[in-house]
Structures are given as C-alpha cells and as structure tokens.
CSV table of C-alpha atoms in Angstrom, one decimal:
chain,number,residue,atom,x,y,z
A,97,UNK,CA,-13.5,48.1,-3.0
A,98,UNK,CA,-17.2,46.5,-3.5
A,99,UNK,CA,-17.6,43.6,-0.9
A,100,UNK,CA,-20.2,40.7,-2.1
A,101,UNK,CA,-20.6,38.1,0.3
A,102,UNK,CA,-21.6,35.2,-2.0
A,103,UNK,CA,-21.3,34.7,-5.8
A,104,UNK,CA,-23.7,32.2,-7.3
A,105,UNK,CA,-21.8,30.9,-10.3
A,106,UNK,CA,-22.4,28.1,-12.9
A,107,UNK,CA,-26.1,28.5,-13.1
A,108,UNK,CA,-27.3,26.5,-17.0
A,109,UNK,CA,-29.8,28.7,-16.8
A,110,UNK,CA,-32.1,31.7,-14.4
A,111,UNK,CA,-35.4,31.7,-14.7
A,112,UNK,CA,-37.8,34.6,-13.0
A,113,UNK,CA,-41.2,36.1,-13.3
A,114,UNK,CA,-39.8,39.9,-14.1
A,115,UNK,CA,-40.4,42.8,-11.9
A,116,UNK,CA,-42.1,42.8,-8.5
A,117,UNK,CA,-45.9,43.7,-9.1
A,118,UNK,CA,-48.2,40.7,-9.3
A,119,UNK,CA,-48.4,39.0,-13.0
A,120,UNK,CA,-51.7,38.7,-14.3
A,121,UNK,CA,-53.3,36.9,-16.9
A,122,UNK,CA,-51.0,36.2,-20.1
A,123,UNK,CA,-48.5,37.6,-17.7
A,124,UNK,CA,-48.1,34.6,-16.5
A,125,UNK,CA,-46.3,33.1,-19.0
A,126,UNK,CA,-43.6,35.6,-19.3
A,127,UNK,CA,-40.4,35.1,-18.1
A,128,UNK,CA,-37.1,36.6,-17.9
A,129,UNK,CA,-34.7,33.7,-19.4
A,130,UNK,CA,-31.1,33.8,-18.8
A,131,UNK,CA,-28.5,31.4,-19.4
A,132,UNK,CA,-25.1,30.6,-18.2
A,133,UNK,CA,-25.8,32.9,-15.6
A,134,UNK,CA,-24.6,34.4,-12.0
A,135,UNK,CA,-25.8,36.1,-8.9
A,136,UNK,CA,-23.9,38.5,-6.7
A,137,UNK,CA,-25.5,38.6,-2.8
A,138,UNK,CA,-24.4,41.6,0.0
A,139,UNK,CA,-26.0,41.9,3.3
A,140,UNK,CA,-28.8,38.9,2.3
A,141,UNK,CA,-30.1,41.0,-1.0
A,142,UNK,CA,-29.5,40.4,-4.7
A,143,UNK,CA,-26.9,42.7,-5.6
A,144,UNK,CA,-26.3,41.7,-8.9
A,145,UNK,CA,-27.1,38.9,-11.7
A,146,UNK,CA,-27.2,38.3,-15.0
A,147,UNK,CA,-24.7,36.6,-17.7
A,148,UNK,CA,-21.7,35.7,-15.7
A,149,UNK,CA,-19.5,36.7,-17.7
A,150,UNK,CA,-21.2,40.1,-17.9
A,151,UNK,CA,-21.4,40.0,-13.7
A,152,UNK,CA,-17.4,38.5,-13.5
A,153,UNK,CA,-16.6,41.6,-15.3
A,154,UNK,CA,-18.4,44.0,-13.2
A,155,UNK,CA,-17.4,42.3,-10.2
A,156,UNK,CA,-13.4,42.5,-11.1
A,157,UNK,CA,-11.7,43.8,-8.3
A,158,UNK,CA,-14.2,43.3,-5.9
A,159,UNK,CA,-14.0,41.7,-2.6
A,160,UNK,CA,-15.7,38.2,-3.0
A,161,UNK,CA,-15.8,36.4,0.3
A,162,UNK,CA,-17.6,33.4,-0.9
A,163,UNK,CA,-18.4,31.6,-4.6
A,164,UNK,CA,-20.9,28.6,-4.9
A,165,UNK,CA,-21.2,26.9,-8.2
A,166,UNK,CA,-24.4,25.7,-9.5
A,167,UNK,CA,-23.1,23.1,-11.7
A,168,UNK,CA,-24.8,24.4,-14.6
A,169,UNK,CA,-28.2,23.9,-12.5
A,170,UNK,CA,-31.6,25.6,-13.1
A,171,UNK,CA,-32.4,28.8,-10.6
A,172,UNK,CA,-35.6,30.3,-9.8
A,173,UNK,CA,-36.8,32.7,-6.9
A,174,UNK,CA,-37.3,30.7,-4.2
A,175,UNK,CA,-40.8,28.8,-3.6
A,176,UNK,CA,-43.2,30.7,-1.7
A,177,UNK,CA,-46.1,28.7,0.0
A,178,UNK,CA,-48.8,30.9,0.4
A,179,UNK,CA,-51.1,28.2,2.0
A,180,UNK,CA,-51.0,25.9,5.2
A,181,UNK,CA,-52.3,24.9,8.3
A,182,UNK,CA,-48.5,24.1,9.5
A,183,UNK,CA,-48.7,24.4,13.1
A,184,UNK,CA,-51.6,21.1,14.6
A,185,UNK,CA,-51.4,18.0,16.4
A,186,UNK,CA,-52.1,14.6,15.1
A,187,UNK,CA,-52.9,13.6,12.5
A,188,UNK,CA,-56.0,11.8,10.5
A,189,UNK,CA,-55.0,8.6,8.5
A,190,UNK,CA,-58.3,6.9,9.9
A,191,UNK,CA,-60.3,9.0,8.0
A,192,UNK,CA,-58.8,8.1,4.3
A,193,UNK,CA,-61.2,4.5,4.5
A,194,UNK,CA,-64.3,7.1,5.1
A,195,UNK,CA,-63.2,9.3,2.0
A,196,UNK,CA,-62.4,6.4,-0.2
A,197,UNK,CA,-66.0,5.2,0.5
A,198,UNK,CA,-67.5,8.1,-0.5
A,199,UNK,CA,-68.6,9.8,2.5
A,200,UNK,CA,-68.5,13.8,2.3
A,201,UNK,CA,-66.4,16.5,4.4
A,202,UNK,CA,-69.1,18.0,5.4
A,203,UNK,CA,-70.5,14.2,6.5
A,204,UNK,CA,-66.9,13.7,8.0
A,205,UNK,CA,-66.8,17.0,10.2
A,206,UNK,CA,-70.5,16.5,11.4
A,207,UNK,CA,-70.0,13.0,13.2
A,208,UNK,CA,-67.1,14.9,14.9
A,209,UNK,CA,-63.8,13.9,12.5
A,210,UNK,CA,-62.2,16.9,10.1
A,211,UNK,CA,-61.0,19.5,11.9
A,212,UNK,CA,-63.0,19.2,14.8
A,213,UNK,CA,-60.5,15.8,15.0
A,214,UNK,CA,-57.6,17.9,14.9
A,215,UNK,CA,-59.3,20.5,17.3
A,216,UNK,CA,-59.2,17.7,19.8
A,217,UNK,CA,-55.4,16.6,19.1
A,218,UNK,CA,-54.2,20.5,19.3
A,219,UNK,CA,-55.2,21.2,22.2
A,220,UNK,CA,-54.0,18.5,23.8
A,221,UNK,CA,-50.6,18.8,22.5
A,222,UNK,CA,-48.3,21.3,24.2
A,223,UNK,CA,-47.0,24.6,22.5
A,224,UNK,CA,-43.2,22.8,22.1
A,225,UNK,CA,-45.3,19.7,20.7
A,226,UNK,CA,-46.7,21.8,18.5
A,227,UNK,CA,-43.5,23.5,17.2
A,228,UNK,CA,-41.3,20.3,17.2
A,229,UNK,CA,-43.8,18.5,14.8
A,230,UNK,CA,-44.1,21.6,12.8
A,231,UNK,CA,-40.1,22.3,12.6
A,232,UNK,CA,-40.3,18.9,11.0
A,233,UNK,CA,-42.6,20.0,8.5
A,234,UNK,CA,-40.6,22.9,7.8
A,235,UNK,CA,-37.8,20.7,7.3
A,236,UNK,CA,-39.2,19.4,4.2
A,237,UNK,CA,-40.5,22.5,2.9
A,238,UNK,CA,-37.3,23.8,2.7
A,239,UNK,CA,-35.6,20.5,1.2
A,240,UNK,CA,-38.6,21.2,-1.5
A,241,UNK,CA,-37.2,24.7,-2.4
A,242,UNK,CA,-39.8,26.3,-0.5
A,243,UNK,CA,-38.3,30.0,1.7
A,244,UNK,CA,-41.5,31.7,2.8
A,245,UNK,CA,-44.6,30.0,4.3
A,246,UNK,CA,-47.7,31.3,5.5
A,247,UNK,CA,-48.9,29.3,8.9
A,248,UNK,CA,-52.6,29.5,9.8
A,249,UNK,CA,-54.1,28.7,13.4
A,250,UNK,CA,-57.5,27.4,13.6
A,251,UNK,CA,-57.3,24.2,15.6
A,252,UNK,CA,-57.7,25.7,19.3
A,253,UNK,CA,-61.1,27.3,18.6
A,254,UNK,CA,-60.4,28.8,21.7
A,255,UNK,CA,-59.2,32.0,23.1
A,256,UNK,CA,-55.9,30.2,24.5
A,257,UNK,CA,-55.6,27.4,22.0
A,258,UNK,CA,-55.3,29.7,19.2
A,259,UNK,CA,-52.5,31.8,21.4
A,260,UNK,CA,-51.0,28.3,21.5
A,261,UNK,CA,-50.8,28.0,17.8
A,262,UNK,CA,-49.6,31.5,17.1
A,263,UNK,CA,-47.3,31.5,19.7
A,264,UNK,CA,-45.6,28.2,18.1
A,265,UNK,CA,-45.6,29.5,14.3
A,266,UNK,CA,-44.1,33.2,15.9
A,267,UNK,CA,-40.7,30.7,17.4
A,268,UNK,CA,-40.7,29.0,14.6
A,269,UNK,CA,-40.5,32.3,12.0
A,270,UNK,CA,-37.2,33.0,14.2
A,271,UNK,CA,-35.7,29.8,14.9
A,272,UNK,CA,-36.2,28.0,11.2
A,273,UNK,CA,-34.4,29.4,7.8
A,274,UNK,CA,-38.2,29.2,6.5
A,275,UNK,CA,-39.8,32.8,7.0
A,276,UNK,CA,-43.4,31.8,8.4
A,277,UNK,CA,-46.1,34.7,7.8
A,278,UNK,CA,-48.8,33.8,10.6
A,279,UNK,CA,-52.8,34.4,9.8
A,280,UNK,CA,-55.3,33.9,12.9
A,281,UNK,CA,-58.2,31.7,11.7
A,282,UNK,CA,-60.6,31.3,15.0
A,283,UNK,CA,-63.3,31.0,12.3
A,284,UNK,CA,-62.4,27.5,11.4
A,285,UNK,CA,-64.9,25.8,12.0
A,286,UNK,CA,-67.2,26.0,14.6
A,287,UNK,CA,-66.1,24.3,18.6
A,288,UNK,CA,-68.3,21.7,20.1
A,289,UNK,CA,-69.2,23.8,22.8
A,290,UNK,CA,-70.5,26.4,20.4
A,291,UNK,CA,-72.5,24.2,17.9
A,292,UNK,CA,-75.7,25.4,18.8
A,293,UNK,CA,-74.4,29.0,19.4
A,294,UNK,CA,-72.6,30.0,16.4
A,295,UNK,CA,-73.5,33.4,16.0
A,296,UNK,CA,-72.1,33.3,19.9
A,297,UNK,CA,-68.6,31.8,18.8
A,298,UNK,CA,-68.5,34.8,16.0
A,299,UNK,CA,-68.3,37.2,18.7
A,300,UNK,CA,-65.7,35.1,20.6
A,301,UNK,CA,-63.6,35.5,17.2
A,302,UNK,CA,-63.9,38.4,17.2
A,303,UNK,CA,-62.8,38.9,20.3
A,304,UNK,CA,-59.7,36.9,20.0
A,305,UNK,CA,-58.6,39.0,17.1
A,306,UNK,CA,-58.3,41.9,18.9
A,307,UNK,CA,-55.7,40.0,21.5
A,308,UNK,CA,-53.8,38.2,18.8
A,309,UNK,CA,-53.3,41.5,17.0
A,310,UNK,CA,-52.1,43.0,20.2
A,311,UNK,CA,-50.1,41.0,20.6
A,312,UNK,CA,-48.3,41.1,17.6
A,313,UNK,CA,-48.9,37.5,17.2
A,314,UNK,CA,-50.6,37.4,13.2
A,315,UNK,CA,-50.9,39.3,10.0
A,316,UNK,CA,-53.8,38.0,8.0
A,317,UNK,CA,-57.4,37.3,9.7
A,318,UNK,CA,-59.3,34.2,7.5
A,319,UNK,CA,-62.6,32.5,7.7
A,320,UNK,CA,-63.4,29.4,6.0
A,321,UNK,CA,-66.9,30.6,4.3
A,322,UNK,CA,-68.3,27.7,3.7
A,323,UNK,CA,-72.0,25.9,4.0
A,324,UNK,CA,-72.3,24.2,7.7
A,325,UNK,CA,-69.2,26.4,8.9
A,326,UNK,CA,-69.2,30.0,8.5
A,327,UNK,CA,-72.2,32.7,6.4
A,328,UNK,CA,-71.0,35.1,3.8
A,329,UNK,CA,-72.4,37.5,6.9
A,330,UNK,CA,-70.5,35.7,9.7
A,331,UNK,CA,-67.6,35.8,7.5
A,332,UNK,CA,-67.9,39.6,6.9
A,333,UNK,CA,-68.7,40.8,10.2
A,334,UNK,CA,-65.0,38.3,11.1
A,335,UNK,CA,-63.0,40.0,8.3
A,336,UNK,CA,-64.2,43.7,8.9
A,337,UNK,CA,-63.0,43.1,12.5
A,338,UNK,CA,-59.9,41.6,11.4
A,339,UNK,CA,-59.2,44.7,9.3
A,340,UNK,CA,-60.2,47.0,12.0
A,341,UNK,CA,-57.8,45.7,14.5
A,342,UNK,CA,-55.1,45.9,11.4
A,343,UNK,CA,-55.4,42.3,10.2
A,344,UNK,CA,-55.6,42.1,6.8
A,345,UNK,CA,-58.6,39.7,5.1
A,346,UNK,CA,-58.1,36.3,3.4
A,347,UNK,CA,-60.7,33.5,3.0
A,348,UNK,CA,-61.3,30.0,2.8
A,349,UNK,CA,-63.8,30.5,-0.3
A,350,UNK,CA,-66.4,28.6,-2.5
A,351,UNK,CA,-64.8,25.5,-2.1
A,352,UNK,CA,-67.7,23.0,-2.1
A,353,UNK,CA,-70.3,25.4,-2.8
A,354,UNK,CA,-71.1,28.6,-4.2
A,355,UNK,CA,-71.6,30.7,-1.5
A,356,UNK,CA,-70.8,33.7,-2.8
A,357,UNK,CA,-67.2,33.9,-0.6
A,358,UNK,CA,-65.7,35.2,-3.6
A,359,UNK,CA,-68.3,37.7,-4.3
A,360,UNK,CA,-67.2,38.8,-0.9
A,361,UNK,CA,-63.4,38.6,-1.2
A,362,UNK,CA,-63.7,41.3,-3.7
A,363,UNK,CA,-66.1,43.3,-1.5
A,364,UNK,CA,-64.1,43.8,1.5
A,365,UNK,CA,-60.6,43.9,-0.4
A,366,UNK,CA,-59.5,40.5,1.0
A,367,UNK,CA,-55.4,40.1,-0.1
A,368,UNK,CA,-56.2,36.3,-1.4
A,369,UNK,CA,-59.2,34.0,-1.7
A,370,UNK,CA,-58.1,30.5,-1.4
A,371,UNK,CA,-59.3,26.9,-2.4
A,372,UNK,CA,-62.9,28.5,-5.3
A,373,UNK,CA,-63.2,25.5,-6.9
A,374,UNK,CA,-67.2,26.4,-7.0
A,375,UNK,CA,-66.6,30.0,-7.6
A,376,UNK,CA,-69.5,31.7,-9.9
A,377,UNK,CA,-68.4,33.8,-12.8
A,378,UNK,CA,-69.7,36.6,-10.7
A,379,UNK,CA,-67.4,36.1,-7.9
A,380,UNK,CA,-64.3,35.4,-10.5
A,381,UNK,CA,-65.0,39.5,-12.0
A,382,UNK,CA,-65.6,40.4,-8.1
A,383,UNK,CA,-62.0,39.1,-7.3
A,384,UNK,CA,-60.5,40.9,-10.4
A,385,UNK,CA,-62.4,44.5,-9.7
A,386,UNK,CA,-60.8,43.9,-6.0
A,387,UNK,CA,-57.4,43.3,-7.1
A,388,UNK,CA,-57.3,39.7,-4.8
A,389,UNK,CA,-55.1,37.0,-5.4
A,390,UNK,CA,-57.1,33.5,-6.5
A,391,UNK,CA,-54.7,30.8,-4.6
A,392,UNK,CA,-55.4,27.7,-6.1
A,393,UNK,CA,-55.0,24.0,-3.7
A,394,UNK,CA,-54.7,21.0,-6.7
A,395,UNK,CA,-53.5,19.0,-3.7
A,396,UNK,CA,-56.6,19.5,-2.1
A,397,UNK,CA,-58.7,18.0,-4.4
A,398,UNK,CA,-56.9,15.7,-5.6
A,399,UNK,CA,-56.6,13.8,-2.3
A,400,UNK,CA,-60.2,14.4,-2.0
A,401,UNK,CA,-60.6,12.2,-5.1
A,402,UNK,CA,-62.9,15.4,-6.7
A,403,UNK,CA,-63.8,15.4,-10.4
A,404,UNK,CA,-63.5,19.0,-10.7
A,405,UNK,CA,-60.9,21.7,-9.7
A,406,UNK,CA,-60.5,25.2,-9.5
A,407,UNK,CA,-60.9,26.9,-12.9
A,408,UNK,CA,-57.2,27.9,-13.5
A,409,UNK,CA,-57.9,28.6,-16.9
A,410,UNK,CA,-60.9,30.7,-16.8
A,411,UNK,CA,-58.9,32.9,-14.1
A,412,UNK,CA,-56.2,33.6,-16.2
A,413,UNK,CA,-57.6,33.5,-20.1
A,414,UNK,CA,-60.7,35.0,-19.4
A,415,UNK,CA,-60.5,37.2,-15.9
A,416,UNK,CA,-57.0,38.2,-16.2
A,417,UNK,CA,-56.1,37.3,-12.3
A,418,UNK,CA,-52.6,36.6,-10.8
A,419,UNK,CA,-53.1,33.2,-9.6
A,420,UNK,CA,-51.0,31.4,-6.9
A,421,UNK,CA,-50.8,28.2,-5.8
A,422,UNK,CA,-50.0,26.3,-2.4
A,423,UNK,CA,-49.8,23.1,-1.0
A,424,UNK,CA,-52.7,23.7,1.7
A,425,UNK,CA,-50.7,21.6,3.8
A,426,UNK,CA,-53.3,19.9,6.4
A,427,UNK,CA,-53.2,16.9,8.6
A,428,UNK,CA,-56.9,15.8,6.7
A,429,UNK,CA,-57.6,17.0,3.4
A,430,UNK,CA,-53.6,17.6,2.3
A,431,UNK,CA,-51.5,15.9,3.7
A,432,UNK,CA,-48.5,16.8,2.1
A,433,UNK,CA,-45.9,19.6,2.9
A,434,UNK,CA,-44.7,19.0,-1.0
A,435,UNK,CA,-44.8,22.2,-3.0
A,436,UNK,CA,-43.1,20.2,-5.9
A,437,UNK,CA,-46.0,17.7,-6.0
A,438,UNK,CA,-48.5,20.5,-6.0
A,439,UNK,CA,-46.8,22.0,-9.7
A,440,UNK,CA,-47.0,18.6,-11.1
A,441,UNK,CA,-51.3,18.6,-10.3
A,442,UNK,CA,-51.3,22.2,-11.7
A,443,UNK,CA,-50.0,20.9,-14.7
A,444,UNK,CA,-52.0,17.7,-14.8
A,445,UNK,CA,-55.4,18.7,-13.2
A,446,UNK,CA,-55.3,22.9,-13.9
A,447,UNK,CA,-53.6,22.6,-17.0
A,448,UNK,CA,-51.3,25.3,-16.1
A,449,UNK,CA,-47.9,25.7,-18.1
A,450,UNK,CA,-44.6,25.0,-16.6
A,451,UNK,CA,-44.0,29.1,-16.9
A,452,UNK,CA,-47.6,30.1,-15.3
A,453,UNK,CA,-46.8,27.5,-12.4
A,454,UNK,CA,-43.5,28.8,-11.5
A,455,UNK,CA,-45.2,32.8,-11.4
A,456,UNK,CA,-48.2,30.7,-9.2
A,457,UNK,CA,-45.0,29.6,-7.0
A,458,UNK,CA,-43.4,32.9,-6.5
A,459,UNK,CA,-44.3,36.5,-7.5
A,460,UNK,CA,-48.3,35.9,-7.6
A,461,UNK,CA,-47.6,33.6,-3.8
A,462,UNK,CA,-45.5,36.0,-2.8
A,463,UNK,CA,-48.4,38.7,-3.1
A,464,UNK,CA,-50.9,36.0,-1.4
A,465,UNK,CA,-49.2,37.0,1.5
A,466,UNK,CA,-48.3,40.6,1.3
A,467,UNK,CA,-44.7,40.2,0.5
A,468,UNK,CA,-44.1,40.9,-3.6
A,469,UNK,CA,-42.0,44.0,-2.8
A,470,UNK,CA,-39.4,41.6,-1.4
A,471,UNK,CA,-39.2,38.5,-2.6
A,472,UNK,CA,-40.7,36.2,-5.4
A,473,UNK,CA,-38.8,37.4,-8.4
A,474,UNK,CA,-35.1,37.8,-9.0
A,475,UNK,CA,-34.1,41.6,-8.6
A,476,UNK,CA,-31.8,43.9,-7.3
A,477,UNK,CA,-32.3,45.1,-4.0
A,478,UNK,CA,-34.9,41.6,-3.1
A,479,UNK,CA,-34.5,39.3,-0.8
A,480,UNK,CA,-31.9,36.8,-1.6
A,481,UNK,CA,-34.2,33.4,-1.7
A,482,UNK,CA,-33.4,31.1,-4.8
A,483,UNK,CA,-33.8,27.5,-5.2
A,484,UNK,CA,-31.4,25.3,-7.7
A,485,UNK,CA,-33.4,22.6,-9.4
A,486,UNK,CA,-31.5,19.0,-11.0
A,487,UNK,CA,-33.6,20.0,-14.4
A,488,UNK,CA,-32.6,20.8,-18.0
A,489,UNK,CA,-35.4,23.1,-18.4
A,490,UNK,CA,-38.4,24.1,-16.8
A,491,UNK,CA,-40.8,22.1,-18.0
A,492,UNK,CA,-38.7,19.4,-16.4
A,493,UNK,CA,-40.4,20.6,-13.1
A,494,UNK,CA,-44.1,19.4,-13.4
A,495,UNK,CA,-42.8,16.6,-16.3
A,496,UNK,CA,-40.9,14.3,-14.0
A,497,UNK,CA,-43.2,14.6,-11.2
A,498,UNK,CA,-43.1,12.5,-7.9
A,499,UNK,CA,-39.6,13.2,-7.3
A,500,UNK,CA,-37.8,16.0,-5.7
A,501,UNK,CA,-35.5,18.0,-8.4
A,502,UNK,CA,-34.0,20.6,-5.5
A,503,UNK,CA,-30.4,20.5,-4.8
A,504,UNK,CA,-29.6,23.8,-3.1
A,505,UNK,CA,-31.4,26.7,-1.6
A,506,UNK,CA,-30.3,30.3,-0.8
A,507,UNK,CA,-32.4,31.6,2.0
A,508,UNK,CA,-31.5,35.1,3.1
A,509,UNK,CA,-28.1,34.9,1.0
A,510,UNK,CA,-27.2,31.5,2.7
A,511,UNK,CA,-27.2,28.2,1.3
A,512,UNK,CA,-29.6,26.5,4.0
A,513,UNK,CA,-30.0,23.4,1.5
A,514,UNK,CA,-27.1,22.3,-0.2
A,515,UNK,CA,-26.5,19.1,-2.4
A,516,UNK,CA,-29.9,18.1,-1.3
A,517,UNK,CA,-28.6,18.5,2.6
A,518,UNK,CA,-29.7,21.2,5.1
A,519,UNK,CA,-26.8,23.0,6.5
A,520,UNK,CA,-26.5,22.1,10.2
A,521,UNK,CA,-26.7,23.8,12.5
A,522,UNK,CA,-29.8,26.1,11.4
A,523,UNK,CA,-28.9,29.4,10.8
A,524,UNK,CA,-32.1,30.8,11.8
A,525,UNK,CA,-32.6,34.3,11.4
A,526,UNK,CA,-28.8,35.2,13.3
A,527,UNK,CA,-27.6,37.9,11.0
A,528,UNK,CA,-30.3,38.5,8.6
C-alpha cells in the first residue's frame, strides 16, 4: 500500500513556474495554472499534485497519515530569498536623517557610518547575539512565505569576526525551518585598520577564504565591486580565489556606478550578480553569454529614496535573463526582512508582472543560489516548500501591498506556518 505522509487539499488554485531549469526572458511569464487542486508529500518531497480529484483517485487506497486543507487558498513554491546580510549586530536608524538630507552612501561610509557602523556593532556582539537576533529575523521570513535564504558575512572584516558570522548562519541552517545557504563576503568593504592598505586587506581575504572553505563554513564567495570599496581587479583576483578553494562567485555589482562588475560577472562565470542598477548594456549581454542570474533589490533603492532602479525590463525584453529578486535584508540600506513588500516595488518600481515576480521569487532565486534542481517550482521528486497565500488570484500579491497575505507554509513537508502561526516548538531540520 502507497504511504503519503501529508495530503494538501482544498487548494482554489496552484500556481508554479514549470520545470526546474531557470526561466528566462518571456519565460517568465509562463506558468503552470491549476485549479481546485492537491498535493501528495512522502519523506519531505512532492510526490504527487495536480487536480484533486484526479490526485484522490490515484491516491485511493493509499495510506494517508495526514490531510491539511487549504481552504480553497492560493499555493505557490515556497519564497526563496536569494539576498541578505541576515546574520549583524545593531542596527542604523540614526543614519535615515543623513539619507533623507541627501547625503550619499558613499558620503555615509566615509565619515565611518554604513557598514563600517555595523562592522563596529558585529564584532562586539557575541556569536549567540548574533544568532538570537537573526533567529528573529528568520522568524518573519518564514511568517512571509519565505523557506530558503541565503546569509552573507561581511561585518567582521576580520579573520575571526567573519568565522563569528558564519559560524552563527551554519546553527541557524540546522536549528530554524528556514534553510540558510551561507556566502563569505570578507570583501565588504574595506576595515579601518586597512584603509590605507587595501590591496593588503585583499590578500587577507583571500586568505580567510581558504579557512572558511575548510571549514565547511560557506558556499558562495562575493565582493561588493563597487567605487571606494572594491576594483573590477581586486574583485577578480577575490572571486578566482573563491573559486579555487571551491567557492562559487557572486557579486555586489554596478550598483552606483558603472564599474564594469557585470562585465566581470559574466567573465569569471559568477552564479548571480546582485543590486546593477548602473549596469551598461555591455555588462547586461556579458551576464547573458555567462549564463548569471541578475538578482534585482527594489527594496534597496527604494529606501534609498533613488530615482532610478535596476532595469528589469531591459533584462528580460531585450537580454532574455532569468531575473530574481530578494529583499537584501540589511541593518542600513534595507531594513526589511519582507519578501512580500519587495514583489509589491517589483511591480510598482520594475514594472514586473505578478507572473514574472513570482518566477523572480522562486525558480530564477532558487538558481541565485545554486539550488533549482530542488526546490523553486512544484514537481515531483522537489523539495516539499509551498506557501498558501489569503488571495483570489495572483495579482492579488503585489496589488494589495503592505500587508501580509501568507497563511500557511510547508517547509520540508511540514506545516511550519499555519493559520498565520509558526508551529512551536521548531521543527528544525529533525527528520528531514
């Protein structure tokens, strides 16, 4: 007799980007509609969906241990975050005057603020600090429909700072529902104690990647390539090292200037380029020709108070990319840890359709951080992550913005959120 351990029933309608290779382009707009549907889960993976009555039928006989129903709720994969700086101390509501005066980032981190202000609050904070404050984050991810985040370090600027950070995202990929994909990002910005030695505190990067890969502690190497932080050369000679020692490239590109960071996404293969809000035409056809995912942060400007964003359009009309979105969740220029609020700016600022956003949430995210093959779409044999939205339709999503539509989430075949509450205790990984 076929055992299923959960049955999904009552869902209005499922909604999924189809397959599992990254959707590109007009791609983006296609996806598999199903109403009145259901969803069969064994041993945490999708074992079955489609029409229920179609799925009832196949299932007769078998040995259900346990039916949810949806209430005739929207599903969709679950939200993937491909984007934040989860794990830092502090915070930085001082600086919002400064920004709403006018003055610049690059003004801000200068005179000692940005992230050199969070530098300072990291490493004062202790590793369970660090993970307490950041459990909390998760919390709200996950209330958000968000199952998969990617966690970057990058406020220790130091050999054992950056440990600190890693260490505290690795406990909190196996104590929280939330899988957390970790990226070492030494290459920040550059320390204090290194401000008149950068090409020095390169070297010291480099150098910690090779211990924070040994020790099994990240995935993904970045660099924020950026005027007055890091050159399209420092950056290279980070992200070739990162690659060497099995670390595979992302970057923190073009997002004030043109540097020509996408230019070198494409060259070196980089998995995603992130933020490109200045990103030349050149460096859009050099991240198509090297098959990188463009992950685009509308939260990020907007709080900024910019009058131009990423060219969503152009990336998907014109260059044919898989474009992803994240929150870019930051204690200074995104504060927020809402994935929900980021689709609404995607529709509002991007101009990105409700069908485009939710691929940019899932299957295209998904590949920003290596992890298409298992989750992001609604297939047999994935992962069994889906998020029920209180929403007619999908459009609903980004229409009636500011509020949160998630009711339930299935994370690993579990319902971790349920009627808008988190299941206590934590499940954690235990049994997945």
């Amino acid at each position: 007799m076929e055992r299923i351990d959960l049955l999904l029933k009552g869902i209005g309608l499922l909604v999924t980007p189809p397959g599992s290779a990254p959707r590109r382009g007009s791609e983006m707009q296609a996806l598999r509609e199903i109403p009145d549907a259901a969803v069969a889960i064994r041993d945490g993976r999708i074992a079955l969906f489609g029409g229920e009555r179609e799925v009832l039928d196949r299932l007769r006989g078998a040995d259900v241990a346990d039916t949810l129903d949806a209430g005739g709720r929207l599903a969709a994969p679950g939200l993937v975050d491909p984007h934040t700086h989860l794990v830092h101390g502090g915070s930085r509501e001082h600086e919002l005057a400064l920004k709403r005066a006018g003055v610049p980032y690059l003004t801000i981190l200068a005179q000692g603020g940005g992230i050199l202000s969070t530098v300072r609050a990291t490493r004062a904070a202790s590793e369970e600090e660090l993970f307490r404050q950041a459990y909390r984050s998760l919390d709200n991810m996950l209330l958000q429909g968000v199952t998969t985040a990617e966690a970057k370090s990058g406020y220790g600027l130091s050999a054992e700072e950056e440990r600190k950070q890693l260490r505290a995202a690795k406990r909190l990929n196996d104590a929280h529902p939330v899988d957390v994909v970790s990226t070492f990002m030494g290459a920040h910005a550059v320390p204090p104690e290194f401000r008149d030695r950068p090409d020095a505190y390169v070297e010291l990067v480099c150098a910690m990647i090779a211990e924070a890969a040994k020790e099994g502690l990240a995935e993904f190497c970045d660099v924020f390539c950026e005027q007055g932080v890091f050159t399209v050369g420092q950056s290279r000679r980070i992200l070739l090292e990162g690659r060497r020692h099995g670390l595979a490239p992302k970057i923190h590109a073009d997002e004030i200037e043109s540097l020509g960071g996408a230019e070198l996404a494409g060259e070196v293969g980089a998995v995603s380029a992130d933020h490109l809000l200045a990103a030349s035409d050149e460096g859009l056809r050099a991240l198509a020709a090297g098959g990188v995912v463009p992950v685009l942060l509308p939260g990020t400007s907007f709080n900024l108070g910019l009058n131009r964003h990423a060219r969503a359009r152009a990336m998907i009309d014109d260059y044919a990319l898989p474009v992803a979105l994240a929150t870019d969740f930051n204690p200074g220029s995104c504060p927020t840890d809402s994935i929900q609020l980021i689709m609404a700016l995607a529709s509002l600022n991007l101009r990105m359709t409700p069908e485009e956003i939710l691929t940019a949430c899932t299957l295209n995210a998904a590949h920003a951080i290596g992890r298409g093959a298992d989750i992001g779409s609604i297939e047999v044999g994935k992962r069994a992550d889906l998020t029920l939205f209180d929403a007619p339709n999908l459009a609903y999503l980004p229409y009636r913005f500011g509020i949160n539509h998630a009711f339930g989430v299935i994370k690993n075949g579990r319902a971790a959120v349920w009627d808008r509450r988190i299941a206590a205790p934590h499940a954690g990984k235990e049994g997945t």
